Amino acid sequence: MERPAWAPQGIDISVPSVSRIYDYYLGGSHNFEVDREAGRQAIEVFPGLPKIMQANRAFMRRAVRYAVDQGVTQFLDIGSGIPTFGNVHEVAQAASPGAHVVYVDHDPVAVAHSRAVLGGNGSADILAADLRKPRDILGSEPVGRLLDLGRPVALLLIAVLHFLEDADEPRKAVAELRDALAPGSLLILTHASVDGGPRRPEQGDRVEGVYRNIGSPLIMRSRAEVERFFDGFEMVDPGLGPMPLWRPDPADGGDEEADPAIYTGFAGVGRKA
């Protein structure tokens, strides 16, 4: 298998990556055939995945604009993935030129491509770290340089918590991050689920199996389980619900109503009191 020039040395391009599969769903070019094959298998058992990911990105952009409208101009995006058009720093800095953004990911391709995209942007940086180790994130040089934790921060956990098993103690990680944030900070979150959506539980089981076969968990948590991640936060209207229904904006455009799959999963924003 030929290694593209953009692929960092030291990564095994024969092993799929959830970040690169996500990039494939979004129509990106920073993925390998092994990622595309895993993505095709997932789409076969869970049709509509690309549309779900597009709705996920659209929610993220609306939530970032909401944060800026609320006076929050610092962003910590953990599990940020491979940058695509309309990423957090682009949306935030378009709305507030002084906004600061720290991206965090453990995928080497996501980190390397983020560094390339952010070159020359002194108000945004990328950190190679893992959500399961919040102290490494909070004590990092980029966070110390770009974020003032004494002021409100928007913490983004977009489509990442469902890749942590309960044994990884994801709620403990979120709580540790929450406790480090100032009052007025926001938690912006999306999570995979078949609870209340148009997809059947057995379809959720099958897509979980696809990800398990590539060595990555995918946990379809219930609404009640997702709500627990917001402990210590007050939910912002309209609360936790399908991604397209969170403060919809006609500017998002698209044909979202044509595919009910986009109502799969949950999205919400919470504010720390």
Coordinates of C-alpha atoms in Angstrom, one line a residue:
M1 CA 0.0 0.0 0.0
E2 CA 1.5 3.3 -1.1
R3 CA 1.9 5.9 1.7
P4 CA 0.6 9.4 0.7
A5 CA 2.9 12.3 1.3
W6 CA 0.5 13.7 4.0
A7 CA 0.5 10.6 6.1
P8 CA 2.7 11.0 9.2
Q9 CA 5.6 8.5 9.5
G10 CA 5.1 5.8 12.1
I11 CA 1.3 5.2 11.6
D12 CA 0.1 1.8 10.4
I13 CA -2.0 2.7 7.3
S14 CA -3.4 -0.9 7.2
V15 CA -5.3 -0.3 10.4
P16 CA -8.5 1.8 10.3
S17 CA -9.0 4.9 12.4
V18 CA -12.3 6.4 13.7
S19 CA -11.0 9.9 12.9
R20 CA -10.3 8.9 9.3
I21 CA -13.6 7.0 8.9
Y22 CA -15.4 10.1 10.1
D23 CA -13.4 12.1 7.5
Y24 CA -14.6 9.6 4.8
Y25 CA -18.2 10.1 5.9
L26 CA -17.8 13.8 5.5
G27 CA -16.3 13.4 2.0
G28 CA -12.8 14.3 3.1
S29 CA -9.6 13.1 1.4
H30 CA -7.5 12.3 4.5
N31 CA -8.4 8.6 4.7
F32 CA -7.1 5.3 3.4
E33 CA -8.8 2.4 1.7
V34 CA -8.9 0.5 4.9
D35 CA -10.9 3.4 6.5
R36 CA -13.2 3.6 3.5
E37 CA -13.9 -0.1 3.6
A38 CA -14.8 0.1 7.3
G39 CA -17.0 3.1 6.6
R40 CA -18.8 1.3 3.8
Q41 CA -19.5 -1.7 6.1
A42 CA -20.9 0.7 8.7
I43 CA -23.1 2.4 6.2
E44 CA -24.4 -0.9 4.9
V45 CA -25.7 -1.9 8.3
F46 CA -26.6 1.7 9.4
P47 CA -27.8 3.6 6.3
G48 CA -27.6 7.4 6.5
L49 CA -24.3 7.7 8.4
P50 CA -22.9 10.4 6.2
K51 CA -26.1 12.5 6.6
I52 CA -25.9 11.9 10.4
M53 CA -22.3 13.2 10.4
Q54 CA -23.2 16.2 8.3
A55 CA -26.0 17.0 10.8
N56 CA -23.5 16.6 13.6
R57 CA -21.2 19.2 12.0
A58 CA -24.1 21.6 11.4
F59 CA -25.1 21.3 15.1
M60 CA -21.5 22.0 16.1
R61 CA -21.4 25.2 14.0
R62 CA -24.7 26.5 15.4
A63 CA -23.5 25.7 19.0
V64 CA -20.2 27.6 18.4
R65 CA -22.1 30.6 17.1
Y66 CA -24.4 30.4 20.1
A67 CA -21.4 30.3 22.5
V68 CA -20.0 33.5 20.9
D69 CA -23.4 35.2 21.1
Q70 CA -23.3 34.4 24.8
G71 CA -19.9 36.0 25.2
V72 CA -17.9 32.8 25.3
T73 CA -14.9 33.1 23.0
Q74 CA -12.6 30.3 24.3
F75 CA -13.0 26.8 22.9
L76 CA -11.6 23.4 24.0
D77 CA -12.5 20.8 21.3
I78 CA -11.6 17.3 22.5
G79 CA -11.8 14.6 19.9
S80 CA -11.7 17.2 17.2
G81 CA -10.7 14.9 14.4
I82 CA -9.4 15.9 10.9
P83 CA -10.2 19.5 10.1
T84 CA -12.8 20.1 7.4
F85 CA -14.4 23.3 6.0
G86 CA -16.3 25.1 8.7
N87 CA -14.3 23.9 11.6
V88 CA -14.5 25.4 15.1
H89 CA -11.8 28.0 14.8
E90 CA -13.2 29.2 11.4
V91 CA -16.7 29.5 12.8
A92 CA -15.6 31.1 16.1
Q93 CA -13.1 33.5 14.6
A94 CA -15.5 34.6 11.9
A95 CA -18.0 35.5 14.7
S96 CA -15.3 36.9 17.1
P97 CA -11.9 37.5 15.6
G98 CA -10.3 37.3 19.0
A99 CA -11.6 33.8 19.8
H100 CA -9.1 31.2 21.0
V101 CA -9.3 27.5 20.1
V102 CA -7.4 24.5 21.4
Y103 CA -8.1 21.2 19.5
V104 CA -7.3 17.9 21.1
D105 CA -7.0 14.5 19.4
H106 CA -5.0 11.3 19.7
D107 CA -5.0 10.4 16.0
P108 CA -1.6 11.3 14.4
V109 CA -3.3 12.1 11.1
A110 CA -5.7 14.5 12.8
V111 CA -2.9 16.1 14.7
A112 CA -0.6 16.5 11.7
H113 CA -3.3 17.8 9.4
S114 CA -4.5 20.2 12.1
R115 CA -1.0 21.6 12.5
A116 CA -0.9 22.2 8.7
V117 CA -4.3 23.9 8.7
L118 CA -3.5 26.1 11.7
G119 CA -0.1 27.2 10.5
G120 CA 0.2 31.0 11.1
N121 CA -3.0 31.1 13.3
G122 CA -1.7 32.4 16.6
S123 CA -5.1 32.0 18.3
A124 CA -5.5 28.3 17.7
D125 CA -3.4 25.2 18.3
I126 CA -3.7 21.4 18.3
L127 CA -2.7 19.1 21.2
A128 CA -2.0 15.3 20.9
A129 CA -3.7 13.9 23.9
D130 CA -6.5 11.6 25.1
L131 CA -9.9 12.5 26.6
R132 CA -9.3 9.7 29.1
K133 CA -6.5 11.7 30.7
P134 CA -8.0 15.2 31.4
R135 CA -5.0 16.3 33.5
D136 CA -2.7 16.0 30.5
I137 CA -5.1 18.2 28.6
L138 CA -5.7 20.8 31.3
G139 CA -2.0 21.1 32.2
S140 CA -0.8 21.3 28.6
E141 CA 1.2 24.2 27.1
P142 CA -1.4 25.0 24.4
V143 CA -4.2 25.2 27.0
G144 CA -2.0 27.3 29.3
R145 CA -1.1 29.7 26.5
L146 CA -4.4 30.1 24.8
L147 CA -7.1 29.5 27.3
D148 CA -7.8 31.4 30.5
L149 CA -9.6 28.8 32.7
G150 CA -10.6 31.6 35.0
R151 CA -13.1 32.8 32.4
P152 CA -15.8 30.8 30.6
V153 CA -14.8 28.2 28.1
A154 CA -16.9 26.2 25.7
L155 CA -15.9 22.5 26.0
L156 CA -16.8 20.6 22.9
L157 CA -17.2 16.8 23.1
I158 CA -18.6 16.2 19.6
A159 CA -19.1 12.5 18.6
V160 CA -16.4 11.4 20.9
L161 CA -17.8 10.0 24.1
H162 CA -19.5 7.1 22.4
F163 CA -16.0 5.8 21.6
L164 CA -15.3 5.4 25.3
E165 CA -16.5 2.3 27.1
D166 CA -17.9 2.6 30.7
A167 CA -14.6 1.0 31.9
D168 CA -12.8 4.1 30.6
E169 CA -14.9 6.2 33.1
P170 CA -16.1 8.8 30.6
R171 CA -18.3 10.5 33.1
K172 CA -15.4 10.9 35.5
A173 CA -13.4 12.5 32.7
V174 CA -16.2 14.9 31.9
A175 CA -16.6 15.8 35.5
E176 CA -12.9 16.5 35.9
L177 CA -13.0 18.8 32.9
R178 CA -16.2 20.5 34.2
D179 CA -14.6 21.1 37.6
A180 CA -11.7 22.9 36.0
L181 CA -14.0 25.3 34.1
A182 CA -15.2 28.7 35.3
P183 CA -18.9 29.4 35.9
G184 CA -20.7 30.3 32.7
S185 CA -18.7 27.7 30.7
L186 CA -20.6 25.6 28.2
L187 CA -20.6 21.9 27.5
I188 CA -21.4 21.2 23.8
L189 CA -22.0 17.5 23.2
T190 CA -23.3 15.0 20.7
H191 CA -23.6 11.2 21.3
A192 CA -24.6 8.2 19.2
S193 CA -27.8 6.5 20.2
V194 CA -30.8 4.6 18.7
D195 CA -33.0 5.6 21.7
G196 CA -36.0 7.4 20.3
G197 CA -34.6 7.7 16.8
P198 CA -35.6 6.1 13.4
R199 CA -33.0 3.4 13.6
R200 CA -33.8 0.0 15.2
P201 CA -31.7 -1.3 18.2
E202 CA -30.5 -4.2 16.1
Q203 CA -29.0 -1.8 13.6
G204 CA -27.2 -0.1 16.4
D205 CA -25.9 -3.5 17.5
R206 CA -24.6 -4.2 14.0
V207 CA -22.8 -0.9 13.6
E208 CA -21.3 -1.4 17.1
G209 CA -20.0 -4.8 15.7
V210 CA -18.4 -3.1 12.7
Y211 CA -16.4 -0.7 15.0
R212 CA -15.6 -3.5 17.4
N213 CA -14.1 -5.5 14.6
I214 CA -11.7 -2.7 13.8
G215 CA -10.6 -2.5 17.4
S216 CA -12.7 0.6 18.4
P217 CA -15.7 0.5 20.7
L218 CA -18.9 2.4 19.7
I219 CA -21.4 2.6 22.6
M220 CA -25.0 3.5 21.8
R221 CA -26.0 5.0 25.1
S222 CA -29.6 5.7 26.1
R223 CA -31.0 9.2 26.5
A224 CA -30.8 8.9 30.3
E225 CA -27.1 7.8 30.1
V226 CA -26.3 10.8 27.8
E227 CA -28.1 13.2 30.1
R228 CA -25.8 12.1 32.9
F229 CA -22.8 13.7 31.1
F230 CA -24.5 17.1 31.8
D231 CA -24.4 16.6 35.6
G232 CA -23.3 20.0 37.0
F233 CA -24.6 21.9 33.9
E234 CA -28.0 23.5 33.4
M235 CA -29.4 22.5 30.0
V236 CA -29.8 25.3 27.5
D237 CA -33.1 25.4 25.6
P238 CA -34.3 23.3 23.8
G239 CA -32.5 20.7 25.9
L240 CA -31.2 17.4 24.8
G241 CA -32.6 16.1 21.5
P242 CA -32.0 15.2 17.9
M243 CA -29.2 17.3 16.3
P244 CA -31.3 19.0 13.6
L245 CA -33.8 20.3 16.2
W246 CA -31.3 22.2 18.3
R247 CA -31.9 25.8 17.3
P248 CA -32.2 25.1 13.6
D249 CA -30.8 27.7 11.3
P250 CA -32.1 28.0 7.7
A251 CA -28.6 29.0 6.7
D252 CA -27.5 25.4 7.2
G253 CA -29.4 24.6 4.1
G254 CA -29.3 21.0 2.8
D255 CA -32.0 18.4 2.4
E256 CA -32.1 17.3 6.0
E257 CA -35.8 16.6 6.0
A258 CA -35.3 14.1 3.2
D259 CA -33.5 11.6 5.4
P260 CA -34.9 10.7 8.8
A261 CA -31.5 9.2 9.7
I262 CA -30.3 12.6 10.9
Y263 CA -32.7 12.3 13.9
T264 CA -30.5 9.5 15.2
G265 CA -28.5 10.4 18.3
F266 CA -28.5 13.3 20.7
A267 CA -27.1 16.8 20.9
G268 CA -27.2 19.4 23.7
V269 CA -25.6 22.4 25.3
G270 CA -25.3 22.9 29.0
R271 CA -24.1 25.9 31.1
K272 CA -22.1 25.6 34.3
A273 CA -23.7 27.6 37.0

